[in-house]
Coordinates of C-alpha atoms in Angstrom, one line a residue:
Chain A
X1 CA 55.5 -28.6 -72.7
X2 CA 56.4 -28.7 -69.1
X3 CA 54.2 -29.9 -66.4
X4 CA 53.9 -27.7 -63.5
X5 CA 52.1 -28.3 -60.2
X6 CA 48.5 -27.1 -60.0
X7 CA 48.4 -23.7 -58.4
X8 CA 47.6 -24.0 -54.8
X9 CA 43.9 -23.3 -54.1
X10 CA 43.5 -20.3 -52.0
X11 CA 40.5 -19.6 -49.8
X12 CA 39.9 -16.1 -50.9
X13 CA 37.3 -14.4 -48.7
X14 CA 36.1 -10.9 -49.4
X15 CA 35.9 -9.3 -46.0
X16 CA 33.5 -6.4 -45.7
X17 CA 34.7 -3.4 -43.7
X18 CA 31.6 -3.6 -41.3
X19 CA 32.6 -7.3 -40.6
X20 CA 36.1 -6.1 -39.7
X21 CA 34.8 -3.3 -37.4
X22 CA 32.5 -5.9 -35.6
X23 CA 35.2 -8.4 -35.3
X24 CA 37.4 -5.7 -33.6
X25 CA 34.6 -5.0 -31.1
X26 CA 34.2 -8.7 -30.4
X27 CA 38.0 -9.3 -29.8
X28 CA 38.1 -6.1 -27.7
X29 CA 35.5 -7.5 -25.2
X30 CA 37.1 -10.9 -25.3
X31 CA 40.4 -9.3 -24.4
X32 CA 38.9 -7.3 -21.6
X33 CA 37.2 -10.5 -20.2
X34 CA 40.4 -12.3 -20.5
X35 CA 42.7 -9.7 -18.9
X36 CA 40.1 -8.4 -16.4
X37 CA 42.3 -8.7 -13.3
X38 CA 45.1 -6.7 -14.8
X39 CA 42.8 -3.9 -15.7
X40 CA 40.6 -3.2 -12.7
X41 CA 41.4 -0.2 -10.5
X42 CA 39.7 -1.2 -7.4
X43 CA 38.4 -4.6 -6.1
X44 CA 34.8 -5.1 -7.3
X45 CA 33.1 -5.3 -4.0
X46 CA 35.0 -2.3 -2.4
X47 CA 33.0 0.9 -1.8
X48 CA 35.6 3.5 -2.8
X49 CA 33.7 6.8 -2.7
X50 CA 31.3 8.4 -0.4
X51 CA 29.6 9.9 -3.4
X52 CA 27.0 7.4 -4.8
X53 CA 26.0 7.8 -8.5
X54 CA 29.0 10.0 -8.8
X55 CA 29.9 11.4 -12.2
X56 CA 32.8 10.4 -14.5
X57 CA 36.1 11.7 -13.2
X58 CA 39.8 11.1 -13.4
X59 CA 39.7 8.9 -10.3
X60 CA 36.6 6.9 -11.4
X61 CA 36.5 6.8 -15.1
X62 CA 32.9 5.8 -15.5
X63 CA 31.5 7.2 -12.3
X64 CA 30.5 5.4 -9.1
X65 CA 27.4 3.2 -8.6
X66 CA 24.6 3.1 -5.9
X67 CA 27.0 2.2 -3.1
X68 CA 29.9 4.4 -4.3
X69 CA 31.8 1.5 -6.0
X70 CA 33.9 2.0 -9.1
X71 CA 31.8 1.4 -12.2
X72 CA 34.7 0.9 -14.5
X73 CA 36.2 -1.9 -12.4
X74 CA 32.8 -3.5 -12.1
X75 CA 32.2 -3.4 -15.9
X76 CA 35.6 -5.0 -16.6
X77 CA 34.9 -7.9 -14.1
X78 CA 31.2 -7.9 -15.3
X79 CA 32.5 -8.6 -18.8
X80 CA 34.3 -11.6 -17.4
X81 CA 31.1 -13.0 -15.8
X82 CA 28.8 -12.2 -18.8
X83 CA 31.2 -13.5 -21.5
X84 CA 32.8 -16.2 -19.3
X85 CA 29.6 -17.9 -18.2
X86 CA 28.0 -17.6 -21.6
X87 CA 31.1 -19.0 -23.2
X88 CA 31.5 -22.0 -21.0
X89 CA 27.8 -22.7 -21.3
X90 CA 28.0 -22.5 -25.2
X91 CA 30.9 -24.9 -25.4
X92 CA 29.2 -27.4 -23.3
X93 CA 26.0 -27.0 -25.2
X94 CA 27.8 -27.2 -28.6
X95 CA 29.8 -30.4 -27.5
X96 CA 26.6 -32.1 -26.5
X97 CA 24.4 -30.8 -29.3
X98 CA 26.9 -31.4 -32.1
X99 CA 27.9 -35.0 -30.9
X100 CA 24.3 -36.0 -30.5
X101 CA 23.5 -34.4 -33.8
X102 CA 26.1 -36.2 -35.6
X103 CA 25.3 -39.5 -34.1
X104 CA 21.6 -39.0 -35.0
X105 CA 22.5 -38.3 -38.6
X106 CA 24.9 -41.0 -39.0
X107 CA 23.0 -43.8 -37.4
X108 CA 19.4 -42.7 -38.3
X109 CA 16.6 -45.0 -37.7
X110 CA 14.9 -45.6 -34.4
X111 CA 17.9 -44.0 -32.5
X112 CA 17.4 -40.8 -34.4
X113 CA 13.6 -40.7 -33.8
X114 CA 13.6 -41.2 -30.1
X115 CA 16.6 -38.9 -29.5
X116 CA 14.8 -36.2 -31.5
X117 CA 11.5 -36.7 -29.8
X118 CA 13.2 -36.4 -26.4
X119 CA 15.1 -33.4 -27.2
X120 CA 12.1 -31.7 -28.6
X121 CA 10.6 -31.7 -25.1
X122 CA 13.0 -28.9 -24.2
X123 CA 12.0 -26.9 -27.2
X124 CA 8.4 -26.9 -25.7
X125 CA 9.5 -24.7 -22.8
X126 CA 10.3 -21.1 -23.7
X127 CA 14.0 -20.2 -22.9
X128 CA 13.7 -17.7 -20.1
X129 CA 10.9 -19.9 -18.5
X130 CA 13.2 -23.0 -18.4
X131 CA 16.0 -20.9 -16.9
X132 CA 13.6 -19.7 -14.2
X133 CA 12.6 -23.2 -13.5
X134 CA 16.2 -24.5 -13.2
X135 CA 17.2 -21.6 -11.0
X136 CA 14.2 -22.2 -8.8
X137 CA 15.2 -25.7 -8.4
X138 CA 18.9 -25.3 -7.9
X139 CA 19.3 -21.9 -6.5
X140 CA 21.5 -19.3 -8.3
X141 CA 25.2 -20.1 -8.5
X142 CA 27.6 -20.0 -11.3
X143 CA 27.5 -23.8 -12.0
X144 CA 23.8 -23.8 -12.0
X145 CA 23.8 -20.8 -14.5
X146 CA 26.2 -22.8 -16.8
X147 CA 24.0 -25.9 -16.4
X148 CA 20.9 -23.9 -17.3
X149 CA 22.6 -22.5 -20.4
X150 CA 23.8 -25.9 -21.4
X151 CA 20.2 -27.5 -21.1
X152 CA 18.6 -24.5 -22.8
X153 CA 20.8 -24.2 -25.8
X154 CA 22.0 -27.8 -26.6
X155 CA 18.7 -28.8 -28.3
X156 CA 19.1 -26.0 -30.8
X157 CA 22.7 -27.1 -31.5
X158 CA 21.5 -30.7 -31.9
X159 CA 18.7 -29.8 -34.4
X160 CA 21.0 -27.5 -36.4
X161 CA 23.7 -30.0 -36.6
X162 CA 21.4 -32.8 -37.3
X163 CA 19.7 -31.2 -40.2
X164 CA 23.1 -30.1 -41.8
X165 CA 24.5 -33.4 -41.3
X166 CA 21.6 -35.3 -42.7
X167 CA 22.0 -33.3 -46.0
X168 CA 25.7 -34.1 -46.2
X169 CA 25.1 -37.8 -45.2
X170 CA 23.0 -38.2 -48.4
X171 CA 25.9 -37.1 -50.7
X172 CA 28.0 -39.5 -52.9
X173 CA 31.3 -39.1 -51.1
X174 CA 29.7 -40.5 -47.9
X175 CA 28.3 -43.4 -49.7
X176 CA 31.9 -44.0 -51.3
X177 CA 33.4 -43.7 -47.8
X178 CA 30.9 -46.3 -46.4
X179 CA 31.4 -48.5 -49.5
X180 CA 35.2 -48.7 -48.8
X181 CA 34.4 -49.8 -45.4
X182 CA 34.8 -46.8 -43.1
X183 CA 33.0 -47.0 -39.8
X184 CA 30.2 -44.6 -38.4
X185 CA 32.9 -42.7 -36.5
X186 CA 35.3 -42.2 -39.2
X187 CA 32.4 -40.9 -41.4
X188 CA 31.1 -38.6 -38.7
X189 CA 34.6 -37.0 -37.9
X190 CA 36.4 -37.0 -41.2
X191 CA 33.7 -36.9 -43.8
X192 CA 30.6 -35.1 -42.3
X193 CA 32.1 -32.7 -39.7
X194 CA 34.6 -30.8 -42.0
X195 CA 31.8 -30.1 -44.4
X196 CA 29.4 -28.5 -41.9
X197 CA 31.8 -26.8 -39.6
X198 CA 31.5 -23.3 -41.2
X199 CA 27.6 -22.9 -40.8
X200 CA 27.8 -24.6 -37.4
X201 CA 30.3 -21.9 -36.1
X202 CA 28.1 -19.1 -37.5
X203 CA 25.1 -20.6 -35.9
X204 CA 27.0 -20.9 -32.6
X205 CA 27.8 -17.2 -32.9
X206 CA 24.1 -16.4 -33.1
X207 CA 23.4 -18.7 -30.1
X208 CA 26.1 -16.9 -28.1
X209 CA 24.1 -13.6 -28.6
X210 CA 20.9 -15.4 -27.3
X211 CA 22.9 -16.8 -24.4
X212 CA 24.3 -13.4 -23.3
X213 CA 20.9 -11.8 -23.6
X214 CA 19.2 -14.6 -21.6
X215 CA 22.0 -14.6 -19.0
X216 CA 21.8 -10.9 -18.4
X217 CA 18.1 -11.0 -18.4
X218 CA 18.2 -13.5 -15.7
X219 CA 20.7 -11.3 -13.8
X220 CA 18.4 -8.3 -14.3
X221 CA 15.6 -10.3 -12.7
X222 CA 18.0 -10.8 -9.7
X223 CA 18.3 -14.5 -10.4
X224 CA 21.6 -14.7 -12.1
X225 CA 25.1 -13.6 -10.8
X226 CA 24.7 -12.7 -7.1
X227 CA 26.0 -9.7 -5.2
X228 CA 28.5 -8.4 -4.4
X229 CA 29.7 -9.7 -7.8
X230 CA 27.7 -8.6 -10.9
X231 CA 27.6 -9.3 -14.5
X232 CA 26.3 -6.6 -16.9
X233 CA 22.6 -7.4 -16.4
X234 CA 23.0 -7.4 -12.6
X235 CA 24.7 -3.9 -12.9
X236 CA 21.7 -2.5 -14.6
X237 CA 19.3 -4.0 -12.0
X238 CA 21.2 -2.8 -8.9
X239 CA 21.5 0.8 -10.3
X240 CA 17.9 1.1 -11.5
X241 CA 17.2 4.0 -9.0
X242 CA 20.2 5.9 -10.7
X243 CA 17.9 6.4 -13.7
X244 CA 16.3 9.5 -12.0
X245 CA 19.9 11.0 -11.4
X246 CA 20.9 10.5 -15.0
X247 CA 23.7 8.3 -13.6
X248 CA 26.0 6.5 -16.2
X249 CA 25.7 3.5 -13.8
X250 CA 22.6 2.1 -15.7
X251 CA 23.6 3.2 -19.3
X252 CA 27.3 2.0 -19.3
X253 CA 26.6 -1.9 -18.7
X254 CA 23.6 -1.6 -21.1
X255 CA 25.7 -0.1 -23.9
X256 CA 28.4 -2.7 -23.3
X257 CA 25.9 -5.6 -23.7
X258 CA 24.3 -3.8 -26.7
X259 CA 27.7 -3.3 -28.4
X260 CA 28.7 -6.9 -27.9
X261 CA 25.4 -8.5 -29.1
X262 CA 25.1 -6.1 -32.1
X263 CA 28.8 -6.7 -33.1
X264 CA 28.3 -10.5 -33.2
X265 CA 24.9 -10.3 -35.0
X266 CA 26.3 -7.9 -37.7
X267 CA 29.6 -9.9 -38.0
X268 CA 27.4 -13.1 -38.8
X269 CA 25.1 -11.1 -41.1
X270 CA 28.2 -9.9 -43.0
X271 CA 30.1 -13.1 -43.3
X272 CA 31.5 -14.1 -46.6
X273 CA 28.9 -15.3 -49.0
X274 CA 30.2 -18.7 -49.2
X275 CA 29.4 -19.4 -45.5
X276 CA 26.2 -17.5 -45.5
X277 CA 24.8 -19.6 -48.3
X278 CA 25.3 -22.7 -46.4
X279 CA 23.7 -21.1 -43.4
X280 CA 20.5 -20.7 -45.2
Chain B
X1 CA -11.8 -30.9 -45.6
X2 CA -10.6 -34.4 -46.5
X3 CA -9.4 -37.4 -44.4
X4 CA -5.8 -36.7 -44.8
X5 CA -6.0 -33.2 -43.4
X6 CA -7.9 -34.4 -40.4
X7 CA -5.3 -37.2 -39.8
X8 CA -2.5 -34.7 -39.9
X9 CA -4.2 -32.3 -37.5
X10 CA -5.0 -35.3 -35.2
X11 CA -1.3 -36.1 -35.2
X12 CA -0.3 -32.6 -34.3
X13 CA -2.7 -32.7 -31.4
X14 CA -1.4 -36.0 -30.2
X15 CA 2.2 -34.6 -30.4
X16 CA 1.0 -31.5 -28.4
X17 CA -0.5 -33.6 -25.6
X18 CA 2.6 -35.8 -25.6
X19 CA 4.9 -32.7 -25.5
X20 CA 2.8 -31.3 -22.6
X21 CA 3.3 -34.5 -20.7
X22 CA 7.0 -34.5 -21.2
X23 CA 7.3 -30.8 -20.3
X24 CA 5.4 -31.6 -17.0
X25 CA 7.9 -34.3 -16.2
X26 CA 10.8 -31.8 -17.0
X27 CA 9.3 -29.0 -14.9
X28 CA 8.5 -31.2 -11.9
X29 CA 11.7 -33.1 -11.8
X30 CA 14.0 -30.1 -12.4
X31 CA 12.4 -28.3 -9.5
X32 CA 12.3 -31.3 -7.2
X33 CA 15.5 -33.1 -7.8
X34 CA 18.1 -30.3 -8.1
X35 CA 19.6 -29.6 -4.6
X36 CA 17.7 -27.2 -2.5
X37 CA 14.8 -27.9 -0.2
X38 CA 11.5 -26.2 0.4
X39 CA 11.4 -27.2 4.1
X40 CA 14.8 -25.8 4.7
X41 CA 13.9 -22.6 2.8
X42 CA 10.7 -22.0 4.6
X43 CA 12.4 -22.3 8.1
X44 CA 15.5 -20.4 7.3
X45 CA 19.1 -21.1 7.7
X46 CA 19.3 -21.7 11.5
X47 CA 16.9 -24.6 11.5
X48 CA 17.6 -27.9 13.3
X49 CA 17.4 -31.0 11.2
X50 CA 14.5 -32.3 13.4
X51 CA 12.3 -29.3 12.7
X52 CA 13.0 -29.6 9.0
X53 CA 12.2 -33.3 8.9
X54 CA 8.9 -32.6 10.8
X55 CA 7.8 -29.9 8.3
X56 CA 8.9 -32.2 5.4
X57 CA 6.6 -34.8 6.9
X58 CA 3.7 -32.4 7.3
X59 CA 4.1 -31.1 3.7
X60 CA 4.3 -34.7 2.4
X61 CA 7.8 -34.0 1.0
X62 CA 9.2 -37.2 2.5
X63 CA 7.3 -39.5 0.1
X64 CA 8.8 -40.6 -3.2
X65 CA 9.0 -38.0 -5.9
X66 CA 7.3 -40.1 -8.4
X67 CA 4.2 -40.4 -6.1
X68 CA 4.1 -36.7 -5.7
X69 CA 4.4 -36.2 -9.4
X70 CA 1.3 -38.1 -10.1
X71 CA -0.7 -36.3 -7.4
X72 CA 0.5 -33.0 -8.7
X73 CA -0.5 -33.8 -12.2
X74 CA -3.7 -35.3 -11.2
X75 CA -4.5 -32.2 -9.2
X76 CA -3.7 -30.0 -12.2
X77 CA -6.1 -32.1 -14.4
X78 CA -8.9 -31.8 -11.9
X79 CA -8.4 -28.1 -11.2
X80 CA -6.5 -28.3 -7.9
X81 CA -3.5 -26.1 -8.6
X82 CA -1.7 -26.8 -5.3
X83 CA -1.1 -24.7 -2.2
X84 CA 1.5 -22.0 -1.9
X85 CA 3.2 -22.5 1.5
X86 CA 5.1 -19.3 1.2
X87 CA 2.1 -17.0 0.8
X88 CA -0.3 -19.5 2.7
X89 CA -3.0 -19.3 0.0
X90 CA -4.1 -21.7 -2.7
X91 CA -2.2 -21.2 -6.0
X92 CA -5.4 -21.1 -7.9
X93 CA -6.4 -17.9 -6.0
X94 CA -3.0 -16.2 -6.8
X95 CA -3.1 -17.2 -10.4
X96 CA -6.8 -16.2 -10.9
X97 CA -5.9 -12.6 -9.7
X98 CA -3.0 -12.3 -12.1
X99 CA -3.6 -14.4 -15.2
X100 CA -6.0 -11.9 -16.8
X101 CA -3.5 -9.1 -16.4
X102 CA -0.9 -11.0 -18.2
X103 CA -3.4 -12.2 -21.0
X104 CA -4.4 -8.5 -21.5
X105 CA -0.8 -7.4 -21.9
X106 CA 0.1 -10.3 -24.3
X107 CA -3.1 -9.8 -26.3
X108 CA -2.5 -6.1 -26.8
X109 CA 1.0 -6.7 -27.8
X110 CA 0.2 -9.5 -30.3
X111 CA -2.6 -7.4 -31.9
X112 CA -0.1 -4.6 -32.5
X113 CA 3.0 -6.8 -33.3
X114 CA 1.6 -9.3 -35.8
X115 CA 0.2 -6.9 -38.3
X116 CA 3.0 -4.5 -37.9
X117 CA 5.8 -7.0 -38.2
X118 CA 4.3 -8.9 -41.0
X119 CA 3.5 -5.8 -43.0
X120 CA 7.0 -4.5 -42.6
X121 CA 8.6 -7.8 -43.5
X122 CA 6.4 -8.4 -46.5
X123 CA 7.0 -4.8 -47.8
X124 CA 10.8 -5.1 -47.2
X125 CA 10.6 -8.4 -49.3
X126 CA 8.6 -6.7 -52.1
X127 CA 11.1 -3.9 -52.4
X128 CA 14.1 -6.1 -51.7
X129 CA 17.3 -4.1 -51.9
X130 CA 15.6 -0.7 -51.6
X131 CA 16.4 1.8 -49.0
X132 CA 13.2 0.9 -47.2
X133 CA 14.3 -2.7 -47.0
X134 CA 17.8 -1.9 -45.8
X135 CA 16.4 0.4 -43.1
X136 CA 13.9 -2.2 -41.9
X137 CA 16.6 -4.9 -41.9
X138 CA 19.1 -2.9 -40.0
X139 CA 16.4 -1.9 -37.4
X140 CA 15.5 -5.4 -37.1
X141 CA 19.0 -6.7 -36.4
X142 CA 19.5 -3.9 -33.8
X143 CA 16.4 -4.7 -31.9
X144 CA 17.4 -8.4 -31.9
X145 CA 20.6 -7.3 -30.2
X146 CA 19.2 -5.2 -27.5
X147 CA 18.0 -6.8 -24.4
X148 CA 14.3 -6.0 -23.4
X149 CA 15.4 -4.5 -20.1
X150 CA 17.7 -2.1 -21.9
X151 CA 15.0 -0.9 -24.1
X152 CA 12.8 -0.7 -21.0
X153 CA 15.1 1.3 -18.8
X154 CA 16.1 3.7 -21.7
X155 CA 12.4 4.2 -22.4
X156 CA 11.7 5.0 -18.7
X157 CA 14.8 7.3 -18.5
X158 CA 13.5 9.3 -21.6
X159 CA 9.7 9.2 -21.3
X160 CA 9.2 9.1 -17.5
X161 CA 12.2 10.8 -16.0
X162 CA 13.2 13.6 -18.6
X163 CA 10.0 14.1 -20.3
X164 CA 7.6 13.1 -17.5
X165 CA 4.9 12.1 -20.0
X166 CA 4.3 8.6 -18.7
X167 CA 4.2 6.9 -15.4
X168 CA 7.3 4.6 -14.7
X169 CA 5.2 2.0 -13.0
X170 CA 2.2 0.2 -14.5
X171 CA 0.1 -0.2 -11.3
X172 CA -3.4 0.5 -12.3
X173 CA -5.7 1.4 -9.4
X174 CA -9.2 0.0 -9.6
X175 CA -10.8 3.5 -9.9
X176 CA -8.6 4.5 -12.8
X177 CA -10.2 6.2 -15.8
X178 CA -9.6 5.1 -19.4
X179 CA -6.7 7.8 -20.0
X180 CA -4.7 6.6 -16.9
X181 CA -5.0 2.9 -18.1
X182 CA -3.9 3.7 -21.7
X183 CA -0.9 5.8 -20.4
X184 CA 0.2 3.0 -18.0
X185 CA 0.1 0.5 -20.9
X186 CA 2.0 2.5 -23.5
X187 CA 5.6 1.8 -22.4
X188 CA 5.2 -2.0 -21.4
X189 CA 3.5 -2.7 -24.7
X190 CA 6.1 -0.7 -26.7
X191 CA 8.9 -2.6 -25.1
X192 CA 7.2 -5.9 -25.9
X193 CA 6.5 -4.9 -29.5
X194 CA 10.1 -3.8 -30.0
X195 CA 11.4 -7.0 -28.5
X196 CA 9.1 -9.5 -30.4
X197 CA 8.7 -7.9 -33.8
X198 CA 12.3 -8.1 -35.0
X199 CA 12.4 -11.9 -35.4
X200 CA 9.0 -11.9 -37.1
X201 CA 10.2 -9.2 -39.6
X202 CA 13.2 -11.1 -40.5
X203 CA 11.6 -14.4 -41.0
X204 CA 8.5 -13.1 -42.9
X205 CA 10.9 -11.1 -45.1
X206 CA 12.9 -14.2 -45.8
X207 CA 9.7 -16.3 -46.4
X208 CA 8.3 -13.9 -49.1
X209 CA 11.7 -13.4 -50.7
X210 CA 12.1 -17.2 -51.1
X211 CA 8.6 -17.4 -52.7
X212 CA 9.5 -14.5 -54.9
X213 CA 12.5 -16.4 -56.2
X214 CA 10.4 -19.5 -57.4
X215 CA 9.7 -20.3 -61.1
X216 CA 5.9 -19.7 -60.8
X217 CA 6.4 -16.2 -59.5
X218 CA 8.8 -15.6 -62.5
X219 CA 6.1 -17.1 -64.9
X220 CA 3.5 -14.6 -63.4
X221 CA 6.0 -11.8 -64.0
X222 CA 6.5 -13.0 -67.6
X223 CA 2.8 -13.0 -68.2
X224 CA 2.8 -9.3 -67.2
X225 CA 1.2 -9.6 -63.7
X226 CA 1.5 -6.5 -61.7
X227 CA 3.9 -6.4 -58.7
X228 CA 1.2 -6.5 -56.1
X229 CA -0.5 -9.3 -57.9
X230 CA 2.6 -11.3 -58.0
X231 CA 3.1 -10.9 -54.2
X232 CA -0.5 -11.1 -53.0
X233 CA -1.8 -13.9 -55.4
X234 CA 1.3 -15.9 -56.0
X235 CA 4.0 -15.5 -53.4
X236 CA 2.0 -14.9 -50.2
X237 CA -0.3 -18.0 -50.2
X238 CA 2.8 -20.2 -50.5
X239 CA 4.6 -18.2 -47.7
X240 CA 1.8 -18.5 -45.2
X241 CA 3.3 -21.6 -43.5
X242 CA 6.7 -20.2 -42.8
X243 CA 5.1 -16.9 -41.8
X244 CA 2.8 -18.5 -39.3
X245 CA 5.7 -20.5 -38.0
X246 CA 7.8 -17.4 -37.6
X247 CA 4.8 -15.9 -35.4
X248 CA 4.7 -19.0 -33.2
X249 CA 8.5 -18.9 -32.8
X250 CA 8.4 -15.3 -31.6
X251 CA 5.9 -16.3 -28.9
X252 CA 8.8 -17.8 -26.9
X253 CA 10.6 -14.5 -27.1
X254 CA 7.2 -12.7 -26.3
X255 CA 7.0 -14.8 -23.1
X256 CA 10.5 -14.0 -22.1
X257 CA 9.7 -10.3 -22.7
X258 CA 6.6 -10.4 -20.6
X259 CA 8.7 -11.8 -17.6
X260 CA 11.2 -8.8 -18.0
X261 CA 8.5 -6.2 -18.7
X262 CA 6.2 -7.2 -15.8
X263 CA 9.3 -7.0 -13.5
X264 CA 10.5 -3.6 -14.8
X265 CA 7.2 -2.0 -14.6
X266 CA 6.0 -3.7 -11.6
X267 CA 3.0 -4.9 -13.6
X268 CA 0.7 -7.2 -11.5
X269 CA 0.8 -10.3 -14.0
X270 CA 1.5 -13.9 -13.7
X271 CA 5.1 -13.7 -14.8
X272 CA 5.9 -11.2 -12.0
X273 CA 4.2 -13.6 -9.6
X274 CA 6.4 -16.4 -10.9
X275 CA 9.6 -14.4 -10.7
X276 CA 8.7 -13.5 -7.1
X277 CA 8.0 -17.2 -6.5
X278 CA 11.5 -18.2 -7.7
X279 CA 13.0 -15.6 -5.3
X280 CA 11.1 -17.2 -2.4
X281 CA 11.4 -20.6 -3.9
X282 CA 7.8 -21.3 -3.7
X283 CA 7.8 -24.6 -5.7
X284 CA 4.0 -25.3 -6.1
X285 CA 3.5 -21.8 -7.4
X286 CA 6.5 -22.1 -9.8
X287 CA 5.4 -25.5 -11.0
X288 CA 1.9 -24.4 -11.8
X289 CA 2.8 -21.1 -13.4
X290 CA 5.4 -22.9 -15.7
X291 CA 2.6 -25.4 -16.8
X292 CA 0.2 -22.6 -17.5
X293 CA 2.9 -20.8 -19.6
X294 CA 3.9 -24.0 -21.4
X295 CA 0.3 -24.8 -22.0
X296 CA -0.4 -21.5 -23.7
X297 CA 2.8 -21.7 -25.7
X298 CA 2.1 -25.3 -26.9
X299 CA -1.5 -24.2 -27.8
X300 CA -0.1 -21.3 -29.9
X301 CA 2.6 -23.5 -31.6
X302 CA 0.0 -26.2 -32.4
X303 CA -2.5 -23.6 -33.7
X304 CA 0.4 -22.3 -35.9
X305 CA 1.1 -25.8 -37.2
X306 CA -2.6 -26.5 -38.0
X307 CA -3.0 -23.3 -39.9
X308 CA 0.2 -24.1 -41.8
X309 CA -1.4 -27.4 -42.8
X310 CA -4.7 -25.9 -43.7
X311 CA -3.0 -23.3 -45.8
X312 CA -1.2 -25.7 -48.0
X313 CA -3.0 -25.7 -51.2
X314 CA -1.7 -29.1 -52.2
X315 CA -3.7 -30.7 -49.4
X316 CA -7.0 -29.1 -50.3

């Protein structure tokens, strides 16, 4: 009898077709946001046509808006604002939330209690309301928007990470690691984190949808990205009068927003069962 | 009602009051400490530093923030809601005009959303895996993905502009008859129901589905209980706590929806007042409105917690 090496373990995921389509949509918008400057036809603030609320044409692919600006170019750059601001805010919120969550779970005790209590304060303020308060205090600029998103969304990341990490922290291999003398930091980074990273990523995906909806809601109220620049929410706001002309100017950014949000939600809903089980 | 329940309820109330205090700190210091200055804002861009300093002194803005915080919170507790310098009127008057309108809108919405969403969620869980369940779940995930302002603009486009059935704005004249009032409410309420029901449907479906997977429901099934008895008698009572929590959680979304909807339809409510206040940076108005909203929100969350405690059969 010959001894052969154990077969390499493969992570075999069954990927559903709908998940593949959704992933394609998400990557499409990500690419648009990334390469926006190469794709625009006209500078975003330029009034290029005398025909306001013009129809779709060869020159202006998606028509013109209420000032005769090219909607296609504004949509492309709008993707950059919507996705870019949301993404930076998400990364900051995730860094703060996950770090604090791991600390709370690994150290426990009074540290955990005080931190959790303090962070719960922010949960007592509804999201859009807190955003309004922050924008009222700091005025609307891109750093303030990123700051608002970070403040609003890190408590959720914290709570999610903490609850996942506490479950893992109670398992035997953590006790084993501590028994062989590993420090808190080693346990956090090398033992707990790798075991909860999947569900955390899925949770961040869902949070990203909430962020883009919040951000575009804020812009829709006129308190987000300021003219002449516009994200998708601001584009809907500024072209509201166009509704009565049946102009694509209102519909196009709405559809862009809905397609991105729906794609992310469906993608996470159709993740491989292994990750979904952990998520619940 | 035993001592343990009373203790738990007392604990919840204490936490709610502590939260409200922390929220008031957060609201006050976020609006006060971030860069930006009321005096500067009131006088416009081309103001001299002396004039701004003068006004700041008149308004009392030159005193330490912590002192002004305690004055503000003491005022709120004794019914003095502050003075709006932008509109030159007491905040209490502004709020008194608008608050009933917002409460009406929210009450109508909740009266429709809660039974509708819970009904759909529960039936989806009962017939888990059926076409009905899949249709409801897909619709819920779509509604979660669509921003309220998009639903609102598409409805206006369809019902007001093309069909011309409903008014696009919800301004209700004092002399309006019943029919006008109902017509004005249809679209704002629909948008809010669409916006706030999806979360509730998803969570209540999950809660019932969880309860249906427990050994005691299986036991009931083996005893030969009917499907409706299994759900109503065994699963539902144990799912009350998560369901009530899902309702409370959706309230945060509902408030966000109210802010958007009042703006789209130009509805004269408190949220519209606050959004206008943010544009003009009317700090006393913003602070007071925030506290009113957070107060209502905390009352609802706490009420949900207390109902969840009372519904737990193990505590009875």
